[in-house]
PDB file of C-alpha atoms in Angstrom:
ATOM      1  CA  MET A   1      54.138  92.685 150.627  1.00  0.00           C
ATOM      2  CA  GLN A   2      56.225  90.287 152.646  1.00  0.00           C
ATOM      3  CA  ARG A   3      59.175  88.517 151.046  1.00  0.00           C
ATOM      4  CA  ARG A   4      57.454  85.151 151.370  1.00  0.00           C
ATOM      5  CA  GLU A   5      54.497  86.425 149.346  1.00  0.00           C
ATOM      6  CA  PHE A   6      56.483  87.441 146.278  1.00  0.00           C
ATOM      7  CA  SER A   7      55.359  84.657 143.943  1.00  0.00           C
ATOM      8  CA  ARG A   8      51.703  85.286 144.651  1.00  0.00           C
ATOM      9  CA  SER A   9      52.192  89.026 144.195  1.00  0.00           C
ATOM     10  CA  LEU A  10      53.314  88.562 140.607  1.00  0.00           C
ATOM     11  CA  LEU A  11      49.773  87.441 139.794  1.00  0.00           C
ATOM     12  CA  VAL A  12      48.004  90.081 141.850  1.00  0.00           C
ATOM     13  CA  ALA A  13      44.930  91.727 140.472  1.00  0.00           C
ATOM     14  CA  GLY A  14      44.280  95.043 142.024  1.00  0.00           C
ATOM     15  CA  THR A  15      41.552  96.909 143.754  1.00  0.00           C
ATOM     16  CA  THR A  16      40.817 100.599 143.836  1.00  0.00           C
ATOM     17  CA  ALA A  17      43.494 102.709 145.472  1.00  0.00           C
ATOM     18  CA  ILE A  18      42.819 104.124 148.889  1.00  0.00           C
ATOM     19  CA  GLY A  19      41.721 107.715 148.963  1.00  0.00           C
ATOM     20  CA  ALA A  20      44.075 110.586 148.492  1.00  0.00           C
ATOM     21  CA  ALA A  21      46.419 111.343 151.329  1.00  0.00           C
ATOM     22  CA  SER A  22      44.130 113.774 153.083  1.00  0.00           C
ATOM     23  CA  GLY A  23      44.949 115.309 156.396  1.00  0.00           C
ATOM     24  CA  LEU A  24      48.685 114.655 156.178  1.00  0.00           C
ATOM     25  CA  ALA A  25      50.183 117.583 158.018  1.00  0.00           C
ATOM     26  CA  LEU A  26      53.369 115.704 158.750  1.00  0.00           C
ATOM     27  CA  THR A  27      55.233 118.492 160.434  1.00  0.00           C
ATOM     28  CA  PRO A  28      58.379 118.016 162.531  1.00  0.00           C
ATOM     29  CA  ALA A  29      56.454 119.214 165.595  1.00  0.00           C
ATOM     30  CA  LEU A  30      53.833 116.503 165.121  1.00  0.00           C
ATOM     31  CA  ALA A  31      56.512 113.915 164.495  1.00  0.00           C
ATOM     32  CA  GLN A  32      58.220 114.875 167.741  1.00  0.00           C
ATOM     33  CA  ARG A  33      54.976 114.500 169.738  1.00  0.00           C
ATOM     34  CA  VAL A  34      54.350 111.029 168.358  1.00  0.00           C
ATOM     35  CA  GLY A  35      57.552 109.722 169.940  1.00  0.00           C
ATOM     36  CA  PRO A  36      58.366 106.688 167.768  1.00  0.00           C
ATOM     37  CA  LYS A  37      59.960 103.797 169.617  1.00  0.00           C
ATOM     38  CA  GLU A  38      62.986 101.838 168.470  1.00  0.00           C
ATOM     39  CA  GLY A  39      62.156  98.194 167.926  1.00  0.00           C
ATOM     40  CA  VAL A  40      58.473  99.014 167.549  1.00  0.00           C
ATOM     41  CA  ASP A  41      58.219 101.745 164.930  1.00  0.00           C
ATOM     42  CA  TYR A  42      61.658 101.377 163.390  1.00  0.00           C
ATOM     43  CA  VAL A  43      64.856  99.339 163.474  1.00  0.00           C
ATOM     44  CA  ARG A  44      68.294 100.818 163.967  1.00  0.00           C
ATOM     45  CA  LEU A  45      70.741  99.037 161.658  1.00  0.00           C
ATOM     46  CA  SER A  46      73.598  97.301 163.458  1.00  0.00           C
ATOM     47  CA  THR A  47      75.782  97.944 160.403  1.00  0.00           C
ATOM     48  CA  PRO A  48      75.161 101.213 158.544  1.00  0.00           C
ATOM     49  CA  ALA A  49      73.997 100.841 154.951  1.00  0.00           C
ATOM     50  CA  PRO A  50      75.754 102.697 152.112  1.00  0.00           C
ATOM     51  CA  VAL A  51      74.526 106.224 151.423  1.00  0.00           C
ATOM     52  CA  GLU A  52      75.001 107.904 148.050  1.00  0.00           C
ATOM     53  CA  SER A  53      73.562 111.347 148.741  1.00  0.00           C
ATOM     54  CA  PRO A  54      75.821 114.261 149.771  1.00  0.00           C
ATOM     55  CA  ALA A  55      76.626 114.661 153.461  1.00  0.00           C
ATOM     56  CA  SER A  56      74.406 117.750 153.576  1.00  0.00           C
ATOM     57  CA  GLN A  57      71.386 115.635 152.625  1.00  0.00           C
ATOM     58  CA  ILE A  58      69.397 113.057 154.566  1.00  0.00           C
ATOM     59  CA  GLU A  59      68.764 110.153 152.207  1.00  0.00           C
ATOM     60  CA  VAL A  60      65.400 108.386 152.262  1.00  0.00           C
ATOM     61  CA  LEU A  61      64.983 105.207 150.234  1.00  0.00           C
ATOM     62  CA  GLU A  62      61.588 103.785 149.380  1.00  0.00           C
ATOM     63  CA  PHE A  63      61.687 100.026 148.807  1.00  0.00           C
ATOM     64  CA  PHE A  64      58.745  99.000 146.635  1.00  0.00           C
ATOM     65  CA  ALA A  65      57.493  96.465 144.120  1.00  0.00           C
ATOM     66  CA  TYR A  66      55.140  97.296 141.295  1.00  0.00           C
ATOM     67  CA  THR A  67      53.166  94.094 141.947  1.00  0.00           C
ATOM     68  CA  CYS A  68      52.653  94.947 145.626  1.00  0.00           C
ATOM     69  CA  ILE A  69      49.097  96.133 146.342  1.00  0.00           C
ATOM     70  CA  HIS A  70      50.290  97.892 149.496  1.00  0.00           C
ATOM     71  CA  CYS A  71      52.859  99.837 147.456  1.00  0.00           C
ATOM     72  CA  TYR A  72      50.104 100.839 145.042  1.00  0.00           C
ATOM     73  CA  ASN A  73      48.004 102.126 147.930  1.00  0.00           C
ATOM     74  CA  PHE A  74      50.993 103.852 149.541  1.00  0.00           C
ATOM     75  CA  GLU A  75      52.117 105.622 146.356  1.00  0.00           C
ATOM     76  CA  PRO A  76      49.792 108.679 146.489  1.00  0.00           C
ATOM     77  CA  VAL A  77      50.529 109.139 150.199  1.00  0.00           C
ATOM     78  CA  PHE A  78      54.260 108.926 149.625  1.00  0.00           C
ATOM     79  CA  GLU A  79      54.135 111.198 146.591  1.00  0.00           C
ATOM     80  CA  GLN A  80      52.382 113.894 148.614  1.00  0.00           C
ATOM     81  CA  TRP A  81      55.025 113.521 151.315  1.00  0.00           C
ATOM     82  CA  ILE A  82      57.745 113.981 148.687  1.00  0.00           C
ATOM     83  CA  GLN A  83      56.108 117.225 147.581  1.00  0.00           C
ATOM     84  CA  GLN A  84      56.138 118.467 151.197  1.00  0.00           C
ATOM     85  CA  LYS A  85      59.579 117.265 152.264  1.00  0.00           C
ATOM     86  CA  PRO A  86      62.265 119.770 153.292  1.00  0.00           C
ATOM     87  CA  SER A  87      65.064 120.612 150.892  1.00  0.00           C
ATOM     88  CA  HIS A  88      67.663 118.756 152.975  1.00  0.00           C
ATOM     89  CA  VAL A  89      65.955 115.405 152.292  1.00  0.00           C
ATOM     90  CA  THR A  90      66.787 113.402 149.167  1.00  0.00           C
ATOM     91  CA  VAL A  91      64.374 110.639 148.121  1.00  0.00           C
ATOM     92  CA  ARG A  92      65.376 107.666 145.998  1.00  0.00           C
ATOM     93  CA  ARG A  93      63.036 104.845 145.014  1.00  0.00           C
ATOM     94  CA  MET A  94      64.443 101.317 145.107  1.00  0.00           C
ATOM     95  CA  PRO A  95      62.508  98.495 143.386  1.00  0.00           C
ATOM     96  CA  VAL A  96      63.082  95.262 145.297  1.00  0.00           C
ATOM     97  CA  ALA A  97      64.102  91.878 143.932  1.00  0.00           C
ATOM     98  CA  PHE A  98      62.955  89.092 146.234  1.00  0.00           C
ATOM     99  CA  SER A  99      63.633  86.677 143.365  1.00  0.00           C
ATOM    100  CA  PRO A 100      64.897  86.849 139.754  1.00  0.00           C
ATOM    101  CA  ALA A 101      61.270  87.266 138.672  1.00  0.00           C
ATOM    102  CA  PHE A 102      61.398  90.833 139.962  1.00  0.00           C
ATOM    103  CA  VAL A 103      64.357  91.910 137.816  1.00  0.00           C
ATOM    104  CA  PRO A 104      62.280  92.896 134.726  1.00  0.00           C
ATOM    105  CA  MET A 105      60.281  95.302 136.899  1.00  0.00           C
ATOM    106  CA  GLN A 106      63.448  96.680 138.466  1.00  0.00           C
ATOM    107  CA  ARG A 107      64.723  97.393 134.973  1.00  0.00           C
ATOM    108  CA  LEU A 108      61.403  99.011 134.091  1.00  0.00           C
ATOM    109  CA  TYR A 109      61.750 101.551 136.893  1.00  0.00           C
ATOM    110  CA  PHE A 110      65.378 102.376 136.223  1.00  0.00           C
ATOM    111  CA  ALA A 111      64.759 102.690 132.471  1.00  0.00           C
ATOM    112  CA  LEU A 112      61.958 105.160 133.217  1.00  0.00           C
ATOM    113  CA  GLU A 113      64.338 107.010 135.528  1.00  0.00           C
ATOM    114  CA  ALA A 114      67.050 107.147 132.856  1.00  0.00           C
ATOM    115  CA  MET A 115      64.580 108.628 130.372  1.00  0.00           C
ATOM    116  CA  ASN A 116      63.109 111.123 132.869  1.00  0.00           C
ATOM    117  CA  LEU A 117      59.741 109.391 132.656  1.00  0.00           C
ATOM    118  CA  VAL A 118      59.165 108.569 136.332  1.00  0.00           C
ATOM    119  CA  ASP A 119      56.858 111.542 136.948  1.00  0.00           C
ATOM    120  CA  ARG A 120      54.841 110.659 133.878  1.00  0.00           C
ATOM    121  CA  LEU A 121      54.628 106.858 134.065  1.00  0.00           C
ATOM    122  CA  HIS A 122      55.550 105.551 137.538  1.00  0.00           C
ATOM    123  CA  ALA A 123      52.010 105.805 138.949  1.00  0.00           C
ATOM    124  CA  LYS A 124      50.581 104.542 135.658  1.00  0.00           C
ATOM    125  CA  VAL A 125      52.560 101.308 135.990  1.00  0.00           C
ATOM    126  CA  PHE A 126      50.847 100.646 139.317  1.00  0.00           C
ATOM    127  CA  GLN A 127      47.481 101.381 137.767  1.00  0.00           C
ATOM    128  CA  ALA A 128      48.159  99.139 134.779  1.00  0.00           C
ATOM    129  CA  ILE A 129      48.944  96.211 137.083  1.00  0.00           C
ATOM    130  CA  HIS A 130      46.388  96.710 139.858  1.00  0.00           C
ATOM    131  CA  VAL A 131      43.455  98.286 138.010  1.00  0.00           C
ATOM    132  CA  ASP A 132      43.851  97.189 134.402  1.00  0.00           C
ATOM    133  CA  ARG A 133      45.310  93.851 135.549  1.00  0.00           C
ATOM    134  CA  LEU A 134      48.034  93.812 132.940  1.00  0.00           C
ATOM    135  CA  PRO A 135      50.857  91.302 133.567  1.00  0.00           C
ATOM    136  CA  LEU A 136      53.782  93.708 133.265  1.00  0.00           C
ATOM    137  CA  THR A 137      56.290  91.183 134.586  1.00  0.00           C
ATOM    138  CA  THR A 138      58.271  90.245 131.466  1.00  0.00           C
ATOM    139  CA  PRO A 139      60.379  92.378 129.104  1.00  0.00           C
ATOM    140  CA  PRO A 140      58.103  91.984 126.045  1.00  0.00           C
ATOM    141  CA  ALA A 141      54.969  92.935 128.001  1.00  0.00           C
ATOM    142  CA  ILE A 142      56.745  95.845 129.661  1.00  0.00           C
ATOM    143  CA  ILE A 143      58.194  97.241 126.437  1.00  0.00           C
ATOM    144  CA  ASP A 144      54.884  96.923 124.561  1.00  0.00           C
ATOM    145  CA  TRP A 145      53.039  98.747 127.341  1.00  0.00           C
ATOM    146  CA  VAL A 146      55.575 101.574 127.524  1.00  0.00           C
ATOM    147  CA  VAL A 147      55.378 102.029 123.747  1.00  0.00           C
ATOM    148  CA  LYS A 148      51.587 102.356 124.071  1.00  0.00           C
ATOM    149  CA  GLN A 149      52.215 105.275 126.421  1.00  0.00           C
ATOM    150  CA  GLY A 150      53.811 107.159 123.544  1.00  0.00           C
ATOM    151  CA  VAL A 151      57.458 106.296 124.230  1.00  0.00           C
ATOM    152  CA  ASP A 152      59.816 105.457 121.378  1.00  0.00           C
ATOM    153  CA  ARG A 153      60.353 101.700 121.272  1.00  0.00           C
ATOM    154  CA  ALA A 154      64.001 101.777 120.252  1.00  0.00           C
ATOM    155  CA  ALA A 155      64.951 104.388 122.849  1.00  0.00           C
ATOM    156  CA  PHE A 156      63.183 102.608 125.696  1.00  0.00           C
ATOM    157  CA  THR A 157      64.469  99.183 124.681  1.00  0.00           C
ATOM    158  CA  GLU A 158      68.004 100.535 124.659  1.00  0.00           C
ATOM    159  CA  ALA A 159      67.564 102.091 128.109  1.00  0.00           C
ATOM    160  CA  TYR A 160      65.889  98.948 129.443  1.00  0.00           C
ATOM    161  CA  ASN A 161      68.666  96.630 128.280  1.00  0.00           C
ATOM    162  CA  SER A 162      71.558  98.970 129.013  1.00  0.00           C
ATOM    163  CA  GLY A 163      74.441  98.183 131.324  1.00  0.00           C
ATOM    164  CA  PRO A 164      73.741 101.159 133.618  1.00  0.00           C
ATOM    165  CA  THR A 165      70.161  99.990 134.104  1.00  0.00           C
ATOM    166  CA  GLY A 166      71.386  96.521 135.036  1.00  0.00           C
ATOM    167  CA  SER A 167      73.936  98.011 137.421  1.00  0.00           C
ATOM    168  CA  LYS A 168      71.271 100.094 139.141  1.00  0.00           C
ATOM    169  CA  ALA A 169      69.091  97.013 139.553  1.00  0.00           C
ATOM    170  CA  GLN A 170      71.994  95.169 141.163  1.00  0.00           C
ATOM    171  CA  ARG A 171      72.687  98.154 143.400  1.00  0.00           C
ATOM    172  CA  ALA A 172      69.045  98.238 144.489  1.00  0.00           C
ATOM    173  CA  ALA A 173      69.266  94.567 145.459  1.00  0.00           C
ATOM    174  CA  GLN A 174      72.424  95.268 147.461  1.00  0.00           C
ATOM    175  CA  LEU A 175      70.745  98.109 149.335  1.00  0.00           C
ATOM    176  CA  GLN A 176      67.728  95.901 149.943  1.00  0.00           C
ATOM    177  CA  ASP A 177      70.016  93.395 151.649  1.00  0.00           C
ATOM    178  CA  ALA A 178      71.947  96.091 153.527  1.00  0.00           C
ATOM    179  CA  TYR A 179      68.733  97.371 155.073  1.00  0.00           C
ATOM    180  CA  GLY A 180      67.386  93.871 155.679  1.00  0.00           C
ATOM    181  CA  VAL A 181      64.207  94.540 153.726  1.00  0.00           C
ATOM    182  CA  GLU A 182      61.580  91.889 154.407  1.00  0.00           C
ATOM    183  CA  GLY A 183      58.499  93.585 153.024  1.00  0.00           C
ATOM    184  CA  THR A 184      57.184  96.456 150.952  1.00  0.00           C
ATOM    185  CA  PRO A 185      56.559  99.295 151.094  1.00  0.00           C
ATOM    186  CA  SER A 186      59.331 100.199 153.506  1.00  0.00           C
ATOM    187  CA  LEU A 187      61.775 103.035 154.031  1.00  0.00           C
ATOM    188  CA  GLY A 188      65.485 103.268 154.696  1.00  0.00           C
ATOM    189  CA  ILE A 189      66.741 106.475 156.266  1.00  0.00           C
ATOM    190  CA  ALA A 190      70.298 107.794 156.137  1.00  0.00           C
ATOM    191  CA  GLY A 191      71.804 104.302 156.141  1.00  0.00           C
ATOM    192  CA  ARG A 192      70.788 104.002 159.791  1.00  0.00           C
ATOM    193  CA  TYR A 193      67.098 103.235 160.143  1.00  0.00           C
ATOM    194  CA  TYR A 194      64.621 100.829 158.575  1.00  0.00           C
ATOM    195  CA  LEU A 195      60.850 101.355 158.722  1.00  0.00           C
ATOM    196  CA  GLN A 196      58.217  99.010 157.409  1.00  0.00           C
ATOM    197  CA  GLY A 197      54.713 100.295 156.937  1.00  0.00           C
ATOM    198  CA  GLN A 198      51.906 101.217 154.617  1.00  0.00           C
ATOM    199  CA  GLY A 199      50.361 104.509 155.613  1.00  0.00           C
ATOM    200  CA  PRO A 200      50.733 107.981 157.082  1.00  0.00           C
ATOM    201  CA  ARG A 201      52.045 106.625 160.405  1.00  0.00           C
ATOM    202  CA  THR A 202      55.175 105.422 158.623  1.00  0.00           C
ATOM    203  CA  LEU A 203      55.825 108.915 157.325  1.00  0.00           C
ATOM    204  CA  VAL A 204      55.233 110.520 160.718  1.00  0.00           C
ATOM    205  CA  VAL A 205      57.884 108.202 162.148  1.00  0.00           C
ATOM    206  CA  ALA A 206      60.165 109.034 159.217  1.00  0.00           C
ATOM    207  CA  ASN A 207      59.740 112.735 159.941  1.00  0.00           C
ATOM    208  CA  ALA A 208      60.679 112.207 163.576  1.00  0.00           C
ATOM    209  CA  LEU A 209      63.848 110.338 162.650  1.00  0.00           C
ATOM    210  CA  ILE A 210      64.760 112.937 160.043  1.00  0.00           C
ATOM    211  CA  ALA A 211      64.293 115.694 162.625  1.00  0.00           C
ATOM    212  CA  GLU A 212      66.605 113.842 165.037  1.00  0.00           C
ATOM    213  CA  LEU A 213      69.237 113.380 162.355  1.00  0.00           C
ATOM    214  CA  ARG A 214      68.988 117.033 161.434  1.00  0.00           C
ATOM    215  CA  LYS A 215      69.541 118.085 165.058  1.00  0.00           C
ATOM    216  CA  GLY A 216      72.475 115.701 165.392  1.00  0.00           C
TER     217      GLY A 216
END
């Protein structure tokens, strides 16, 4: 989803997700053979973006929007990559805010994160929006849907409206600007590189950059 498409994306009705991420043997050796090119496959940031992970870790940020059909399609591919990633890579998801209309969905993600519900409900949010065509773009609709998933209303509402959740949403917007995010899904790597893409090729490029950082 490009930044200019954000208003239309809030009304998106989905299609079936692309098939499972088959054939993704995204090894460092393969990544090296691909030979990603700067300015074509990725952008090197002129000013490094903030990194919160320890120095021993290579931080990978996924910039996404729940209303983005490309993010929905990318999710199973990215999730499989997460399961295969090396231990020295830390992954953090960052919901974007191309306008104030995105803030309720940012809060949704960070409330799920605070309650340790990402593994259980993150993919289901995408399905609710793109398959079930539910308009989960306002706090009442979001809270009602989460409660239907068996989550305590009071506990989720408190997490959703909490100061830390709001702070994380603001931080995500700051990182979005630091990386110059113009579309989703996209990746930020180690505060140095920005990749925009939708499929396995993006992750092959990410692996190559991670391998270079690891060597350096």
